[in-house]
Coordinates of C-alpha atoms in Angstrom, one line a residue:
Chain F
X27 CA -28.5 -15.2 66.5
X28 CA -29.0 -18.9 65.0
X29 CA -32.8 -19.7 62.6
X30 CA -33.3 -22.8 62.6
X31 CA -36.2 -24.5 60.7
X32 CA -37.7 -27.9 61.0
X33 CA -39.2 -30.0 58.8
X34 CA -40.0 -33.8 58.7
X35 CA -38.5 -35.8 56.0
X36 CA -39.9 -39.1 57.4
X37 CA -42.6 -39.2 60.1
X38 CA -45.1 -36.5 61.3
X39 CA -44.8 -34.8 64.8
X40 CA -47.6 -34.3 67.2
X41 CA -48.1 -31.2 66.8
X42 CA -48.5 -30.5 70.9
X43 CA -44.4 -31.5 71.2
X44 CA -43.7 -27.8 69.0
X45 CA -44.3 -26.2 72.3
X46 CA -42.7 -28.4 74.4
X47 CA -39.3 -27.5 72.4
X48 CA -40.4 -24.0 71.9
X49 CA -40.7 -23.6 75.8
X50 CA -37.0 -25.3 76.1
X51 CA -35.6 -23.0 72.9
X52 CA -37.3 -20.1 74.6
X53 CA -34.1 -20.5 77.7
X54 CA -31.9 -20.2 74.4
X55 CA -32.2 -16.4 73.4
X56 CA -28.8 -16.9 70.7
X57 CA -31.1 -19.4 68.3
X58 CA -35.2 -19.0 66.9
X59 CA -36.8 -22.3 65.6
X60 CA -39.4 -22.1 63.3
X61 CA -41.5 -25.6 62.5
X62 CA -42.7 -26.1 59.0
X63 CA -46.3 -26.9 59.2
X64 CA -45.3 -30.1 56.9
X65 CA -44.3 -31.1 60.4
X66 CA -47.9 -32.2 61.1
X67 CA -49.1 -33.4 58.6
X68 CA -49.8 -37.3 59.0
X69 CA -50.6 -39.3 55.7
X70 CA -50.0 -43.1 56.5
X71 CA -46.8 -44.1 57.6
X72 CA -45.5 -40.7 56.9
X73 CA -45.5 -36.5 57.4
X74 CA -47.6 -36.4 53.9
X75 CA -46.8 -37.5 50.5
X76 CA -43.1 -38.1 49.3
X77 CA -44.1 -34.6 47.0
X78 CA -45.0 -32.8 50.6
X79 CA -42.0 -33.3 52.4
X80 CA -39.5 -33.4 49.6
X81 CA -41.0 -29.6 48.7
X82 CA -40.9 -28.9 52.7
X83 CA -37.2 -30.1 52.3
X84 CA -36.0 -28.2 49.9
X85 CA -38.4 -24.8 50.9
X86 CA -36.5 -25.0 54.4
X87 CA -32.7 -25.5 52.3
X88 CA -33.3 -22.5 49.9
X89 CA -34.5 -20.2 53.0
X90 CA -31.9 -17.6 53.1
X91 CA -33.4 -16.5 56.6
X92 CA -32.5 -20.1 58.5
X93 CA -28.7 -21.3 58.8
X94 CA -30.2 -24.6 60.2
X95 CA -32.7 -27.4 58.5
X96 CA -33.5 -29.6 61.6
X97 CA -35.3 -33.1 61.1
X98 CA -38.3 -32.9 63.4
X99 CA -38.2 -36.8 63.8
X100 CA -37.2 -40.4 61.8
X101 CA -39.4 -42.9 61.6
X102 CA -38.5 -43.8 58.2
X103 CA -39.1 -42.5 54.9
X104 CA -36.2 -39.8 54.3
X105 CA -34.7 -42.3 51.9
X106 CA -37.5 -42.0 49.6
X107 CA -37.1 -38.4 49.0
X108 CA -33.4 -37.9 49.5
X109 CA -31.7 -38.0 45.6
X110 CA -34.9 -35.3 44.7
X111 CA -34.3 -33.0 47.5
X112 CA -30.2 -32.8 46.9
X113 CA -30.9 -32.5 42.8
X114 CA -33.4 -29.4 44.0
X115 CA -31.0 -27.8 46.6
X116 CA -29.2 -24.3 45.4
X117 CA -26.7 -22.2 46.5
X118 CA -28.3 -21.1 49.8
X119 CA -27.8 -24.9 51.1
X120 CA -24.6 -24.8 50.9
X121 CA -24.2 -22.7 54.0
X122 CA -26.7 -24.8 55.9
X123 CA -26.6 -26.8 59.1
X124 CA -28.1 -29.9 58.6
X125 CA -29.5 -31.6 62.2
X126 CA -30.9 -35.2 63.2
X127 CA -30.2 -38.8 62.7
X128 CA -31.6 -42.1 62.9
X129 CA -33.7 -42.2 59.6
X130 CA -32.4 -38.6 59.4
X131 CA -29.3 -40.1 58.5
X132 CA -30.4 -41.1 54.6
X133 CA -30.0 -37.3 54.5
X134 CA -27.2 -36.6 56.6
X135 CA -25.3 -39.2 54.5
X136 CA -26.9 -38.2 51.1
X137 CA -26.0 -34.2 51.7
X138 CA -22.2 -35.1 53.1
X139 CA -21.3 -37.3 50.0
X140 CA -22.7 -34.4 47.8
X141 CA -20.9 -31.7 50.0
X142 CA -23.6 -29.6 50.7
X143 CA -23.2 -27.7 54.0
X144 CA -22.3 -29.7 57.0
X145 CA -24.1 -33.1 58.3
X146 CA -24.7 -33.2 61.9
X147 CA -26.2 -36.1 64.3
X148 CA -27.4 -34.6 66.6
X149 CA -30.7 -35.6 68.9
X150 CA -34.0 -34.3 67.1
X151 CA -37.4 -32.7 68.0
X152 CA -39.3 -35.7 68.8
X153 CA -36.8 -36.4 72.2
X154 CA -38.7 -34.0 74.1
X155 CA -40.6 -37.0 74.4
X156 CA -37.8 -39.0 76.5
X157 CA -37.5 -39.2 80.0
X158 CA -34.9 -36.0 80.0
X159 CA -36.4 -35.2 76.7
X160 CA -35.8 -31.7 77.7
X161 CA -32.2 -32.4 77.9
X162 CA -32.0 -33.6 74.6
X163 CA -33.4 -30.5 73.0
X164 CA -30.3 -28.5 75.2
X165 CA -28.0 -30.4 73.6
X166 CA -28.4 -29.3 70.6
X167 CA -29.2 -25.6 71.5
X168 CA -26.5 -25.4 73.3
X169 CA -24.3 -26.5 70.8
X170 CA -25.4 -24.1 68.1
X171 CA -25.2 -21.6 70.8
X172 CA -21.6 -21.9 70.7
X173 CA -20.9 -25.1 73.5
X174 CA -18.5 -27.0 72.0
X175 CA -18.5 -29.7 74.9
X176 CA -21.8 -31.0 74.0
X177 CA -19.8 -32.5 70.9
X178 CA -19.5 -36.4 71.4
X179 CA -15.9 -36.9 73.9
X180 CA -14.6 -39.3 71.4
X181 CA -14.1 -37.2 68.8
X182 CA -10.1 -36.8 68.2
X183 CA -10.0 -34.2 65.1
X184 CA -10.1 -37.8 62.4
X185 CA -13.2 -37.8 59.9
X186 CA -16.4 -39.2 61.9
X187 CA -19.3 -39.6 60.4
X188 CA -22.1 -41.5 63.1
X189 CA -25.4 -43.3 61.8
X190 CA -28.1 -45.7 63.0
X191 CA -26.8 -49.3 62.3
X192 CA -29.9 -50.2 59.8
X193 CA -29.4 -46.4 58.2
X194 CA -26.1 -47.1 57.1
X195 CA -26.8 -50.9 56.4
X196 CA -29.5 -49.6 54.2
X197 CA -28.0 -46.5 52.5
X198 CA -25.1 -49.1 51.8
X199 CA -24.6 -49.1 47.9
X200 CA -27.1 -46.4 46.8
X201 CA -26.5 -43.5 45.4
X202 CA -26.8 -41.9 48.9
X203 CA -24.2 -43.6 50.4
X204 CA -20.7 -41.3 51.4
X205 CA -17.4 -42.6 50.5
X206 CA -16.4 -43.3 54.3
X207 CA -13.0 -44.1 53.2
X208 CA -10.4 -42.9 56.5
X209 CA -12.9 -41.9 58.4
X210 CA -13.9 -43.2 61.7
X211 CA -17.7 -44.4 61.8
X212 CA -20.3 -44.8 64.9
X213 CA -22.9 -46.3 65.0
X214 CA -25.8 -46.7 67.5
X215 CA -29.8 -49.3 67.5
X216 CA -32.9 -49.0 68.6
X217 CA -35.7 -51.8 68.7
X218 CA -33.5 -54.7 67.1
X219 CA -33.2 -57.6 68.0
X220 CA -29.3 -58.9 68.3
X221 CA -29.5 -61.9 65.9
X222 CA -30.4 -58.5 63.7
X223 CA -27.8 -56.5 65.0
X224 CA -25.5 -59.4 64.4
X225 CA -26.6 -59.6 60.4
X226 CA -26.1 -55.5 60.4
X227 CA -22.7 -55.7 61.3
X228 CA -22.2 -58.7 58.7
X229 CA -23.0 -56.5 56.1
X230 CA -21.9 -53.2 57.3
X231 CA -18.5 -54.3 57.8
X232 CA -18.6 -55.9 54.3
X233 CA -19.5 -52.7 52.8
X234 CA -17.3 -50.5 54.3
X235 CA -14.5 -49.3 52.2
X236 CA -10.9 -51.6 53.5
X237 CA -9.6 -47.8 54.4
X238 CA -12.0 -47.3 57.5
X239 CA -10.6 -46.4 60.4
X240 CA -12.3 -48.1 62.7
X241 CA -15.8 -48.6 64.2
X242 CA -17.4 -46.7 67.8
X243 CA -20.3 -48.4 69.3
X244 CA -23.0 -46.5 70.3
X245 CA -25.5 -47.4 72.6
X246 CA -27.4 -50.3 71.3
X247 CA -31.4 -50.1 73.6
X248 CA -34.4 -51.6 73.7
X249 CA -33.8 -54.8 72.4
X250 CA -36.8 -57.3 72.2
X251 CA -36.5 -60.0 74.3
X252 CA -36.3 -63.4 72.0
X253 CA -37.6 -66.9 72.4
X254 CA -34.4 -67.6 73.3
X255 CA -30.8 -66.0 74.2
X256 CA -28.4 -64.9 70.9
X257 CA -25.4 -65.6 73.6
X258 CA -23.5 -62.3 72.3
X259 CA -23.8 -58.9 73.5
X260 CA -23.9 -56.1 71.0
X261 CA -20.4 -55.1 72.0
X262 CA -19.0 -58.7 71.5
X263 CA -21.2 -58.7 67.7
X264 CA -19.0 -55.8 66.8
X265 CA -16.0 -57.0 67.8
X266 CA -16.7 -60.1 66.3
X267 CA -17.4 -58.8 62.8
X268 CA -14.7 -56.1 62.9
X269 CA -12.2 -58.9 63.5
X270 CA -13.6 -61.0 60.4
X271 CA -13.4 -58.1 58.3
X272 CA -10.2 -56.4 59.2
X273 CA -12.1 -53.0 60.9
X274 CA -10.4 -51.8 63.8
X275 CA -13.1 -51.5 66.5
X276 CA -12.4 -48.5 68.6
X277 CA -14.4 -48.4 71.3
X278 CA -17.9 -47.0 72.5
X279 CA -19.2 -44.0 71.2
X280 CA -21.8 -41.4 73.2
X281 CA -25.0 -41.9 70.7
X282 CA -28.1 -43.8 71.0
X283 CA -31.9 -43.5 71.2
X284 CA -31.8 -41.7 74.0
X285 CA -31.5 -38.4 75.7
X286 CA -27.9 -38.5 76.3
X287 CA -27.4 -38.9 72.8
X288 CA -24.1 -36.3 71.9
X289 CA -23.3 -34.2 68.7
X290 CA -21.0 -35.8 66.2
X291 CA -20.5 -33.5 63.1
X292 CA -19.4 -35.1 60.4
X293 CA -16.2 -34.7 58.7
X294 CA -13.2 -33.1 61.3
X295 CA -14.4 -31.1 64.7
X296 CA -12.1 -29.2 65.8
X297 CA -13.1 -28.6 69.4
X298 CA -11.4 -25.3 69.4
X299 CA -13.4 -23.7 66.8
X300 CA -17.5 -22.1 67.0
X301 CA -19.6 -25.2 66.7
X302 CA -16.6 -27.3 65.8
X303 CA -16.9 -26.5 63.0
X304 CA -13.3 -25.6 61.8
X305 CA -13.8 -23.7 58.4
X306 CA -17.9 -23.6 58.2
X307 CA -19.1 -20.4 57.6
X308 CA -23.1 -20.3 59.1
X309 CA -25.6 -19.1 56.1
X310 CA -22.6 -18.8 54.0
X311 CA -22.8 -20.8 50.6
X312 CA -19.4 -22.3 50.3
X313 CA -18.7 -20.9 47.3
X314 CA -18.4 -17.3 49.0
X315 CA -16.1 -18.7 51.6
Chain V
X122 CA -32.3 -93.8 44.9
X123 CA -31.5 -90.2 45.8
X124 CA -29.5 -89.5 48.9
X125 CA -29.6 -86.4 51.0
X126 CA -27.9 -84.9 53.9
X127 CA -29.8 -82.7 56.3
X128 CA -27.5 -79.7 58.5
X129 CA -28.3 -77.3 60.7
X130 CA -26.1 -73.7 59.1
X131 CA -28.9 -71.6 61.3
X132 CA -31.1 -72.7 64.2
X133 CA -31.9 -75.8 65.4
X134 CA -34.6 -78.1 64.5
X135 CA -36.6 -80.2 67.0
X136 CA -36.3 -83.3 67.4
X137 CA -39.2 -84.7 66.9
X138 CA -39.9 -83.2 64.0
X139 CA -37.0 -84.9 62.2
X140 CA -39.8 -87.9 62.7
X141 CA -42.3 -86.7 61.0
X142 CA -40.5 -85.8 57.9
X143 CA -39.2 -89.2 58.0
X144 CA -42.8 -90.3 58.0
X145 CA -43.5 -88.3 54.7
X146 CA -40.3 -89.3 53.3
X147 CA -41.2 -93.0 53.6
X148 CA -43.8 -92.7 51.1
X149 CA -41.6 -91.2 48.6
X150 CA -39.1 -95.0 48.1
X151 CA -36.5 -92.9 45.3
X152 CA -35.8 -90.6 48.5
X153 CA -33.4 -91.5 51.5
X154 CA -32.7 -89.1 54.1
X155 CA -30.6 -88.5 57.1
X156 CA -30.3 -86.3 59.4
X157 CA -26.9 -85.1 61.0
X158 CA -26.9 -85.0 64.5
X159 CA -25.8 -81.4 65.0
X160 CA -29.5 -80.2 63.6
X161 CA -30.2 -81.2 67.2
X162 CA -28.1 -78.7 68.8
X163 CA -28.6 -75.8 70.7
X164 CA -26.6 -73.4 71.8
X165 CA -27.7 -69.8 72.0
X166 CA -29.5 -68.6 69.3
X167 CA -28.2 -71.1 67.0
X168 CA -27.6 -75.2 66.4
X169 CA -24.3 -75.2 67.7
X170 CA -21.1 -72.8 67.8
X171 CA -20.3 -71.6 64.1
X172 CA -17.3 -74.5 64.1
X173 CA -19.9 -77.3 64.7
X174 CA -22.3 -75.6 62.1
X175 CA -19.5 -75.9 60.0
X176 CA -18.2 -78.8 60.6
X177 CA -21.3 -80.6 60.1
X178 CA -21.7 -78.6 57.0
X179 CA -18.8 -79.8 55.5
X180 CA -18.9 -82.8 56.4
X181 CA -22.2 -83.3 54.6
X182 CA -20.5 -81.5 51.8
X183 CA -17.3 -83.5 51.3
X184 CA -19.5 -86.9 52.2
X185 CA -19.9 -88.6 48.9
X186 CA -22.4 -91.1 50.0
X187 CA -25.4 -88.5 49.7
X188 CA -26.4 -86.2 46.6
X189 CA -28.1 -83.5 48.0
X190 CA -27.3 -81.7 51.8
X191 CA -30.5 -80.0 52.4
X192 CA -30.5 -77.3 55.3
X193 CA -32.6 -77.9 57.8
X194 CA -34.0 -74.6 58.7
X195 CA -33.6 -71.0 58.7
X196 CA -33.9 -68.7 61.8
X197 CA -30.3 -67.1 60.9
X198 CA -27.1 -67.8 60.9
X199 CA -25.9 -69.5 57.7
X200 CA -23.9 -66.5 56.7
X201 CA -21.9 -66.6 59.6
X202 CA -20.0 -69.7 58.5
X203 CA -20.8 -69.6 54.4
X204 CA -17.4 -68.2 53.7
X205 CA -15.1 -70.5 55.4
X206 CA -17.6 -73.7 54.3
X207 CA -17.0 -72.6 50.4
X208 CA -12.9 -73.0 51.3
X209 CA -13.5 -76.3 52.7
X210 CA -15.6 -78.3 50.0
X211 CA -14.2 -80.8 47.8
X212 CA -14.5 -82.3 44.8
X213 CA -17.4 -84.2 45.8
X214 CA -19.1 -80.9 47.0
X215 CA -19.3 -80.1 43.7
X216 CA -21.8 -82.8 42.1
X217 CA -24.2 -81.9 45.1
X218 CA -27.6 -79.9 44.7
X219 CA -28.2 -77.6 47.8
X220 CA -31.4 -77.0 48.7
X221 CA -33.3 -74.8 51.5
X222 CA -34.1 -71.2 51.9
X223 CA -35.0 -68.2 53.9
X224 CA -31.2 -67.9 56.0
X225 CA -30.1 -70.4 53.8
X226 CA -30.3 -67.9 50.5
X227 CA -26.5 -67.0 52.3
X228 CA -25.6 -70.4 51.7
X229 CA -27.5 -70.4 48.0
X230 CA -26.4 -67.3 46.6
X231 CA -22.0 -68.2 48.2
X232 CA -22.7 -71.7 46.5
X233 CA -24.0 -70.2 43.4
X234 CA -21.4 -67.6 43.3
X235 CA -18.5 -69.7 43.7
X236 CA -20.0 -72.2 40.8
X237 CA -20.5 -75.4 43.1
X238 CA -23.1 -77.9 42.6
X239 CA -26.4 -76.2 42.4
X240 CA -28.0 -74.3 44.5
X241 CA -31.9 -74.6 44.8
X242 CA -34.8 -72.4 46.7
X243 CA -37.0 -75.2 48.3
X244 CA -39.4 -75.7 51.6
X245 CA -37.0 -76.9 54.4
X246 CA -37.8 -79.6 57.0
X247 CA -39.1 -77.1 59.5
X248 CA -42.0 -76.5 56.8
X249 CA -43.2 -79.2 58.6
X250 CA -44.3 -77.7 61.1
X251 CA -46.7 -75.4 59.1
X252 CA -50.7 -76.1 58.1
X253 CA -50.1 -78.8 55.4
X254 CA -46.6 -79.4 56.1
X255 CA -46.6 -82.3 54.8
X256 CA -47.2 -80.6 51.5
X257 CA -44.0 -78.5 51.7
X258 CA -42.0 -81.7 52.6
X259 CA -43.8 -83.4 49.7
X260 CA -43.1 -80.8 47.6
X261 CA -38.9 -81.3 47.9
X262 CA -39.3 -85.0 47.9
X263 CA -41.5 -85.1 44.7
X264 CA -39.2 -83.3 42.9
X265 CA -35.9 -85.2 43.6
X266 CA -38.2 -88.3 42.8
X267 CA -38.7 -86.5 39.1
X268 CA -41.8 -84.4 39.3
X269 CA -40.4 -81.2 37.5
X270 CA -44.2 -80.3 38.3
X271 CA -43.2 -78.5 41.5
X272 CA -40.8 -76.0 39.7
X273 CA -41.9 -72.4 40.5
X274 CA -44.2 -71.6 37.5
X275 CA -43.0 -68.4 36.1
X276 CA -39.2 -70.1 35.5
X277 CA -39.2 -69.3 32.1
X278 CA -35.6 -70.7 30.6
X279 CA -33.7 -67.4 32.0
X280 CA -31.2 -67.2 34.7
X281 CA -33.4 -67.2 38.1
X282 CA -32.6 -66.4 41.5
X283 CA -34.9 -66.5 44.8
X284 CA -33.9 -65.4 48.1
X285 CA -35.4 -64.0 51.0
X286 CA -35.8 -60.2 50.8
X287 CA -33.7 -59.4 53.6
X288 CA -31.2 -62.2 52.7
X289 CA -30.7 -60.4 49.4
X290 CA -30.5 -57.5 51.0
X291 CA -27.5 -58.1 53.6
X292 CA -26.1 -60.5 51.0
X293 CA -25.3 -57.5 48.5
X294 CA -22.0 -55.9 48.4
X295 CA -20.7 -58.7 50.1
X296 CA -18.6 -61.5 49.4
X297 CA -20.7 -64.3 49.3
X298 CA -22.9 -62.1 46.6
X299 CA -23.5 -63.5 43.3
X300 CA -23.5 -61.7 39.9
X301 CA -27.3 -61.6 39.1
X302 CA -26.6 -59.6 35.7
X303 CA -28.9 -61.4 33.8
X304 CA -30.8 -63.2 36.3
X305 CA -34.7 -62.9 37.2
X306 CA -34.7 -62.0 41.0
X307 CA -37.4 -63.4 42.8
X308 CA -38.4 -62.7 46.7
X309 CA -40.4 -63.2 49.0
X310 CA -40.7 -62.2 52.8
X311 CA -42.3 -63.1 56.5
X312 CA -42.7 -61.0 59.2
X313 CA -41.2 -57.9 58.2
X314 CA -43.6 -54.3 59.1
X315 CA -43.9 -53.1 55.2
X316 CA -41.7 -49.7 56.4
X317 CA -39.2 -52.3 56.5
X318 CA -40.1 -53.7 53.1
X319 CA -40.3 -50.7 51.2
X320 CA -36.5 -50.0 53.0
X321 CA -35.6 -53.5 51.5
X322 CA -36.5 -52.8 48.6
X323 CA -34.7 -49.3 48.5
X324 CA -31.8 -51.1 49.0
X325 CA -32.2 -54.2 47.3
X326 CA -32.8 -52.1 43.7
X327 CA -29.9 -50.4 44.3
X328 CA -27.6 -52.7 44.6
X329 CA -29.4 -55.0 42.2
X330 CA -26.8 -54.6 38.3
X331 CA -28.2 -52.0 35.8
X332 CA -28.4 -55.9 33.4
X333 CA -30.9 -57.4 36.4
X334 CA -33.7 -58.9 34.1
X335 CA -36.2 -58.0 36.3
X336 CA -38.2 -59.1 40.2
X337 CA -40.9 -60.7 40.8
X338 CA -42.3 -60.7 44.1
X339 CA -43.2 -63.8 46.3
X340 CA -45.9 -63.9 48.8
X341 CA -45.4 -61.0 51.9
X342 CA -46.7 -62.5 54.9
X343 CA -47.5 -62.4 58.4
X344 CA -46.7 -58.5 57.9
X345 CA -46.8 -56.9 62.1
X346 CA -49.8 -54.8 62.4
X347 CA -48.0 -51.1 62.9
X348 CA -49.7 -48.0 64.6
X349 CA -50.4 -46.7 61.9
X350 CA -51.1 -47.9 58.0
X351 CA -48.3 -47.9 56.0
X352 CA -50.5 -47.0 53.0
X353 CA -48.8 -48.9 49.9
X354 CA -49.3 -52.8 49.8
X355 CA -46.0 -55.0 49.2
X356 CA -46.7 -55.1 45.4
X357 CA -47.1 -51.0 45.1
X358 CA -43.8 -50.7 47.2
X359 CA -42.0 -53.6 44.7
X360 CA -43.7 -51.5 41.7
X361 CA -42.0 -48.1 43.2
X362 CA -38.7 -49.3 43.7
X363 CA -38.7 -51.0 40.4
X364 CA -39.6 -48.1 38.8
X365 CA -37.9 -45.7 40.5
X366 CA -34.3 -48.0 39.7
X367 CA -35.4 -48.7 36.2
X368 CA -35.9 -52.7 37.0
X369 CA -38.7 -54.9 34.8
X370 CA -41.5 -55.3 37.5
X371 CA -41.8 -58.9 36.3
X372 CA -45.2 -59.7 38.5
X373 CA -45.6 -62.6 40.5
X374 CA -43.6 -65.6 42.4
X375 CA -44.9 -68.6 43.5
X376 CA -42.5 -68.8 46.7
X377 CA -43.2 -67.6 50.0
X378 CA -43.0 -68.5 54.1
X379 CA -45.7 -71.2 53.7
X380 CA -46.3 -74.9 52.9
X381 CA -46.6 -73.7 49.2
X382 CA -43.3 -72.3 48.5
X383 CA -42.2 -74.1 45.0
X384 CA -38.7 -74.7 43.7
X385 CA -36.5 -72.7 42.2
X386 CA -33.4 -74.0 40.9
X387 CA -30.7 -71.0 40.6
X388 CA -29.4 -70.6 36.8
X389 CA -31.3 -72.0 34.2
X390 CA -33.8 -74.9 34.7
X391 CA -34.9 -76.7 31.9
X392 CA -38.6 -78.3 32.6
X393 CA -37.9 -81.4 30.1
X394 CA -34.4 -82.3 31.5
X395 CA -34.8 -84.3 34.9
X396 CA -35.2 -82.1 37.9
X397 CA -35.2 -79.2 35.3
X398 CA -31.7 -79.4 36.1
X399 CA -30.1 -79.3 32.8
X400 CA -26.6 -80.8 32.1
X401 CA -26.2 -81.3 36.1
X402 CA -25.7 -84.5 36.9
X403 CA -26.1 -85.4 40.7
X404 CA -23.5 -86.9 43.0
X405 CA -20.5 -85.7 40.2
X406 CA -18.3 -83.7 40.6
X407 CA -18.8 -80.4 37.5
X408 CA -15.0 -82.0 36.8
X409 CA -16.4 -85.6 35.9
X410 CA -19.0 -84.5 33.5

């Protein structure tokens, strides 16, 4: 049995969606989901004040009853609490899997930098709302149940990290930013104009370390219609800035703001190991291994 | 007589606006404006291809017939050509004033970093389209005619730079980014959600050098309505991230995407010197001084 705590470090989750997610989880006997009440708090843009979101995250992280912490959704805000959260994480947090994407990437990146547990780019509970949303939930639960077929298909044994493009751009240069030297970096984006995608690639390719292994492009979806055509596709943009910066463009990645978003454990993935996480034992602080 | 070349390193200027700007200029006998034909080219998002925009900018920069180069408008794109433009600038460019703002900040920043001429945050020809747009044009022409009353009122003799917030965020960590140690940094923003403003302040305050003298907040205008209230004003956001990062918050700045946008020469401004530019001689390469 894998026990998963769900909290909301960014925006609030509509309460009725928790029941829908639990309904999907009922068919996965090996996984038990617990929604922290903080998920349902609404305060302005956020799922509660910085302090409330921080406290809930730290509580889940340091609770030995849970093997994994799943971020309920993105929406902006986890960057406001990430540094303080890291500082308050105890030994129990070392054995945890962290699941999320989009705005949750601030935490995945910061935890990866700090070497705490295992950061995993994955769909989130809010994705139940999408077309075929149950599939997105099923991707995570099935992977947690041991199905390595849910892993992103291009993972090739080299260190990898996956981010929303805006999140990676904003992480760059901050104290939360992990060292991505020697990594394949996968990026995806949603609801941004193509000129903004171009601007983000300018920034990200200039800020990644020179020894980065390359960039893979996930889906760039729901692009708003502009008053004029940008003149390049998202892939042409990615190729342009990879060429300019000398970073290899490696092709596509099967990630995005959609129900088909696949699992990307940060670091090295071993497809023959449980969850693809070679050398990582659920619920065991690293110091115990 | 101050001779000003106008080109468009980002997006295209509607041709009819050039005539309106010339009409305003006619009442400033000391200033002569020349619009480069490249201003009116449209190609996708941009005022021509990267090559066309680069060539026009370099042509204006290296032409001894002009004392200043004015960017016709923002709109995105000058970051795509800034590095190549700097590499092609000859001795004549050293004596030039560069005028612009918004997306033009990539060039102002890169030229300031390279020590080429004098970068000046200022209204642009497209501003003629605004309410009281002639005032915005008049601000620049009056300043070029010697009226130091057009200078941003908080300039206090300490090194200063002014940027659109998004532009500064995207510049950070790139080869175009000037060293803002020991500078007052003024920022303004337009048409961004407050959560995006918060995200940009997170990024910018983490990336400015620790010895930055402080941040001044210009106007944050045309904020789109979101599905929920952010819960903080732009000034509260600025104060929050200044507090977190230890950067002094210095108050407001009289800049913004509006007709009242004031003049901010990069570096030290001397209110008693012509144009406020002590030690800078128009049209003279620095090596001649």
